[in-house]
XYZ file of C-alpha atoms in Angstrom:
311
model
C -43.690 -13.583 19.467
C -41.535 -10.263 20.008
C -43.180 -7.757 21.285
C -42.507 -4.269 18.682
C -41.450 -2.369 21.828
C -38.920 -4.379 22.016
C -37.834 -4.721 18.651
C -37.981 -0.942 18.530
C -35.599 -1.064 21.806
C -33.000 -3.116 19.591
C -33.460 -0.377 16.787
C -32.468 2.656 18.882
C -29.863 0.604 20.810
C -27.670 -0.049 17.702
C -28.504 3.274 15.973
C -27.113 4.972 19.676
C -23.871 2.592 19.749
C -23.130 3.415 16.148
C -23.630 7.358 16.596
C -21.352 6.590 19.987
C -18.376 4.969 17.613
C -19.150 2.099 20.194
C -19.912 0.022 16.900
C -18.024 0.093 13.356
C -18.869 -1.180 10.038
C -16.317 -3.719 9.217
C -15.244 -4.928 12.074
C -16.437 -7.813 14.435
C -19.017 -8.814 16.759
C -20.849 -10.921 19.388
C -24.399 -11.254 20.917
C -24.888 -13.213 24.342
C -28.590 -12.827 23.980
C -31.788 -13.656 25.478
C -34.759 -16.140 25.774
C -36.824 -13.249 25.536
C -35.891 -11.885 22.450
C -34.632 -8.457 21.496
C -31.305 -9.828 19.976
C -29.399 -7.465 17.749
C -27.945 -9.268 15.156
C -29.455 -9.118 11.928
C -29.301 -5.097 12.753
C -25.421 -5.483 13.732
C -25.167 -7.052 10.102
C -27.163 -4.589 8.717
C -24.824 -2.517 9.935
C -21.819 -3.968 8.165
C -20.427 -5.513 11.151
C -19.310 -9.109 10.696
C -21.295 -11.168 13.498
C -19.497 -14.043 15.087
C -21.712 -16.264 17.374
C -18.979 -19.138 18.108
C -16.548 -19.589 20.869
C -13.965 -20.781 18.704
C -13.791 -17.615 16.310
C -11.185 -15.649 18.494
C -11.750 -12.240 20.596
C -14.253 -9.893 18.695
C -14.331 -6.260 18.541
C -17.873 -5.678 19.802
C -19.644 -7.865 22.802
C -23.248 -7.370 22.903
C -25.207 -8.091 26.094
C -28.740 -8.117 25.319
C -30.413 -9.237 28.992
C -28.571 -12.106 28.933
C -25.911 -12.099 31.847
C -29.346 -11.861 34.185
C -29.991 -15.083 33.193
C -25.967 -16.458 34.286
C -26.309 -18.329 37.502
C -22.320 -17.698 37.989
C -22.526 -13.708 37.495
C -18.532 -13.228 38.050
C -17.514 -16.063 35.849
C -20.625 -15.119 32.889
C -18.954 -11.419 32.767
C -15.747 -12.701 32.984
C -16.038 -14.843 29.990
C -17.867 -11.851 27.937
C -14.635 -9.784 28.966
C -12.571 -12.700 27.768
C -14.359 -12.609 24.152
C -12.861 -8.546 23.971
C -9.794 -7.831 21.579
C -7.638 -5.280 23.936
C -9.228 -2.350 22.683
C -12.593 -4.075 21.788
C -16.035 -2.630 23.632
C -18.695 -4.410 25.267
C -22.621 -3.259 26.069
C -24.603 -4.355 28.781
C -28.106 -4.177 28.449
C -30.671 -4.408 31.511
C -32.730 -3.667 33.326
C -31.674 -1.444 36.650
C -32.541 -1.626 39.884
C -33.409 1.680 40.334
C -36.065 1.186 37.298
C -37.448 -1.993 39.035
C -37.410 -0.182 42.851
C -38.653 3.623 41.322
C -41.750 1.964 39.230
C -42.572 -1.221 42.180
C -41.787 -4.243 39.419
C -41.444 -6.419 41.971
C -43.061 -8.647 39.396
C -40.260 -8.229 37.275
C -38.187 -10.242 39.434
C -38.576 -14.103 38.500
C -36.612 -17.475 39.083
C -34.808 -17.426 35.818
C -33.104 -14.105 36.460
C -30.363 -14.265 38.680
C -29.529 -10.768 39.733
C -30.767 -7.505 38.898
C -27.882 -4.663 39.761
C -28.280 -1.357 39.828
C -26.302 0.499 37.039
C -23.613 1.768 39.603
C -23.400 -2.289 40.911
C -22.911 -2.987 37.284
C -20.170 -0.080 36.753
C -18.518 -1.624 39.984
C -18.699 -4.898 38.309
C -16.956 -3.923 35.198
C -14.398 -2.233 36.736
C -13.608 -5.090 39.101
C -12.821 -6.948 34.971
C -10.525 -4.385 34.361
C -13.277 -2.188 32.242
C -14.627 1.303 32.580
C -17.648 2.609 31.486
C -16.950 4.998 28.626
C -20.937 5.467 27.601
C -24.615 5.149 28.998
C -28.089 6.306 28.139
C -31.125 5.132 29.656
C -33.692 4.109 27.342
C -37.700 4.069 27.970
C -38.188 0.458 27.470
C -39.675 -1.276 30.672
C -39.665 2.578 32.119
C -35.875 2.555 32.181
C -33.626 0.222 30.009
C -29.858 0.328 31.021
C -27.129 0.565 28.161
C -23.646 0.297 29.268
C -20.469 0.500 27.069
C -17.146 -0.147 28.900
C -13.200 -0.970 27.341
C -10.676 -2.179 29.230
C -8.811 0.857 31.252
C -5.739 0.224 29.199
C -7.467 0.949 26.027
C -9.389 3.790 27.528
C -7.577 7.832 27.134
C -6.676 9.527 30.429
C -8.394 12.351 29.552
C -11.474 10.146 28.669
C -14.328 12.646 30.240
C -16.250 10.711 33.096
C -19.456 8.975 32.639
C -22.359 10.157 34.875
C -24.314 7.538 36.597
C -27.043 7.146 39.226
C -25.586 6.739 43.038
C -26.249 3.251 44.866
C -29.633 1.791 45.336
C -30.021 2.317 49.545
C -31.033 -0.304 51.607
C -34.655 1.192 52.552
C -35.721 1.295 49.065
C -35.815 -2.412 48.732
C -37.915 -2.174 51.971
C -40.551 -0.069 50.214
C -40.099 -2.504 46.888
C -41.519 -5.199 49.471
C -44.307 -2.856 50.456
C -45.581 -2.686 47.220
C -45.912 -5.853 46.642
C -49.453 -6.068 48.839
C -50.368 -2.780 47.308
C -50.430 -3.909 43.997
C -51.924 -7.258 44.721
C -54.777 -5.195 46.976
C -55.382 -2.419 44.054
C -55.844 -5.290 41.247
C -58.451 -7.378 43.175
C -60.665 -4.005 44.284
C -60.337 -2.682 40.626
C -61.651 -6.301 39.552
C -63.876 -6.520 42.365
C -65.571 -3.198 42.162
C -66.193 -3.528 38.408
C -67.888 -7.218 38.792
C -70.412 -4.415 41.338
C -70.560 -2.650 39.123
C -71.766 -5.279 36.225
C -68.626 -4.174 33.516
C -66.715 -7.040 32.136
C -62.930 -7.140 32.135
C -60.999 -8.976 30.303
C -57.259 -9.213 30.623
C -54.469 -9.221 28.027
C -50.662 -10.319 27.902
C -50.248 -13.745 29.406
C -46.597 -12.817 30.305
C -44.758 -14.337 33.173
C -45.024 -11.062 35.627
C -48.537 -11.577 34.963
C -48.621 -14.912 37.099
C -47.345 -13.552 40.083
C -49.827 -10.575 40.054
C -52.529 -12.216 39.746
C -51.842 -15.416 41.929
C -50.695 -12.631 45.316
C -54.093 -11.163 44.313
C -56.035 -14.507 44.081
C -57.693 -13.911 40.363
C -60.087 -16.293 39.009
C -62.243 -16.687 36.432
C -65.451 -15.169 38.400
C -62.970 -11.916 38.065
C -61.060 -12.225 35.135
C -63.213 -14.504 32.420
C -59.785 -14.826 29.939
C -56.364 -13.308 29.550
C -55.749 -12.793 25.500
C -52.324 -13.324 24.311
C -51.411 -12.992 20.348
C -49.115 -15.686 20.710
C -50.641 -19.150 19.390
C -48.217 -21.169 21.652
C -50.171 -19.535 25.146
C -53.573 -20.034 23.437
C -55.957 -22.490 24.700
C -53.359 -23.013 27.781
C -54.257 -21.736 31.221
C -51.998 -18.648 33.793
C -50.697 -21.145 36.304
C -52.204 -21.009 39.893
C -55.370 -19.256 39.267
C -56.230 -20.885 35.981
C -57.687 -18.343 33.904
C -57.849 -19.702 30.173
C -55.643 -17.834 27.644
C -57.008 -16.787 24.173
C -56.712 -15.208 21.071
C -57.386 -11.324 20.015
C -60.234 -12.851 18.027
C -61.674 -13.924 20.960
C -61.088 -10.959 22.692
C -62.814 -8.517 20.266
C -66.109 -10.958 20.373
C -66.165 -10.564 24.264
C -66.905 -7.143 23.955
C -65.851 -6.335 27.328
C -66.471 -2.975 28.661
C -62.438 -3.286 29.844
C -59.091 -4.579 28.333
C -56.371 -4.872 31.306
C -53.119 -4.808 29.870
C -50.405 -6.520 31.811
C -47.727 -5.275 29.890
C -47.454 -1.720 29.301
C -44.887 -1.386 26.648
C -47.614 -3.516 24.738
C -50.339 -0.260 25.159
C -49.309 1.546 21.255
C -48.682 -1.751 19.659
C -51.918 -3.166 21.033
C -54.114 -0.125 20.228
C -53.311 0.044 16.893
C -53.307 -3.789 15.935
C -56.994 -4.015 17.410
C -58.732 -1.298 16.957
C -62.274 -2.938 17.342
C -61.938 -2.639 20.837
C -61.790 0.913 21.321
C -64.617 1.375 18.970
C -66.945 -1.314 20.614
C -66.935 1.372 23.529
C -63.876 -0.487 25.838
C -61.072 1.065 27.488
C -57.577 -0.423 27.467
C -55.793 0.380 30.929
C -52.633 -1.201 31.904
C -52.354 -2.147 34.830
C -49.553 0.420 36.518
C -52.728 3.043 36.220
C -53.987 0.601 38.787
C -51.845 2.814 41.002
C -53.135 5.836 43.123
C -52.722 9.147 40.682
C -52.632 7.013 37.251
C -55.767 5.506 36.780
C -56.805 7.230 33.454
C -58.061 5.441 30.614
C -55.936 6.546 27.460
C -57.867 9.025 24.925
C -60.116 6.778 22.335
C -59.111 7.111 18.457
C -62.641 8.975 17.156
C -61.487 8.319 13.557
C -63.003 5.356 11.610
C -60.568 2.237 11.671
C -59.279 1.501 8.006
C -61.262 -1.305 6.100
């Protein structure tokens, strides 16, 4: 199931490329997309844009990177092959998400086997270049707290008097030590949150069985005497277990029976979309809180609806 944050994410992302010029009805396109959703092209054909998603159907006007060249074991040779599927004056857009997003917020949770690198957005620049591209547009959107959009052409195609993109400086070195440091800080402030509300007799329950869940609450040593269930809307989790600590997954009908005194939301883009689609647990008397709040400073419980949900 795809999250609405992040089908909101694809929204604004074509609606900014095609106010940009970046994208233009009639002409051609290509997606290297995702396992994790978020792809673009039913919007690209909405958009009049012809969508090709074959190697054989020639250079395209328009490559689309939707967090797919993380996932490219061979990151030179996965660009270069994007690059190769450019006409000459044809513009591609990374999307992803920056290392300055993952080292400013501490996702070191983020960061997962099936992802092979996560640049920064001035590595990524540096990588373009080094394929003969320059970046020609970027905007940072709020998905994940900081979504990368890149747009580069090839410098040949690009106008010497092209005005210069801004873009944030290099990641330094120490930051990535204090990425590591947060690590046992998060894992320490999710097992005393947990902890101190089994003192205090409330009942948590936990929702998003995502995969930067697992990590988090492995490194904290969750179980069940902690953390009853983790809900997940998505029928293919249900009735499975999180690896490692084996906390069993449900359903939101499940969820709004417990009648916990807490929701903790793993994924935070989720909190809107969540809020509204179940209602019933604000107004049984529980608080969502996701778990960033778990963090010194942000541990507020967002305001509860006091009108009447809908029948």
């Amino acid at each position: 199931m795809e999250p609405a944050a992040l089908s909101a994410h694809a929204r604004d992302s074509v609606a900014w490329a095609l106010s940009q010029g970046l994208l233009v009805a009639g002409t051609s396109a290509r997606e290297f997309g995702s396992p994790h959703g978020g792809s673009w092209v039913e919007l690209l054909a909405a958009a009049g844009l012809e969508v090709r998603q074959d190697d054989g159907a020639g250079p395209v006007d328009a490559v689309i990177d939707v967090f797919g060249l993380m996932h490219e074991e061979d990151q030179r040779a996965g660009l270069g092959h994007r690059v190769e599927c450019l006409t000459t004056d044809g513009v591609l857009v990374l999307v992803f998400p920056p290392l300055e997003t993952v080292v400013e917020l501490g996702q070191w949770n983020a960061l997962r086997h099936g992802h092979h690198a996560y640049p920064s957005t001035a590595v990524a620049a540096r990588q373009l270049a080094e394929c003969g591209l320059t970046v020609v547009a970027s905007v940072l959107h709020p998905l994940y707290g900081g979504t990368r959009l890149l747009a580069a052409r090839r410098s040949s195609a690009v106008a010497p008097r092209a005005v210069s993109v801004p873009l944030p400086g290099d990641v330094p070195r120490a930051a990535l030590t204090a990425l590591a440091e947060s690590v046992a800080a998060g894992v320490a402030a999710l097992r005393a949150h947990l902890q101190q509300a089994a003192a205090e007799g409330r009942r948590v329950i936990g929702y998003g069985a995502a995969s930067r869940a697992v990590p988090l609450l492995v490194g904290a040593g969750i179980g069940p005497e902690l953390l009853p269930a983790v809900a997940d809307a998505s029928p293919a989790k249900q009735g499975r277990l999180i690896p490692g600590v084996g906390l069993p997954v449900v359903g939101p009908d499940e969820l709004v029976a417990a009648r916990a005194d807490e929701v903790l939301l793993f994924l935070p883009d989720l909190l809107d979309e969540v809020r509204s689609a179940l209602p019933e647990v604000e107004h049984s008397g529980a608080c969502w809180r996701s778990v960033e709040t778990l963090m010194p400073t942000r541990a507020e419980c967002p305001p509860r609806p006091t009108s009447t949900p809908a029948s």
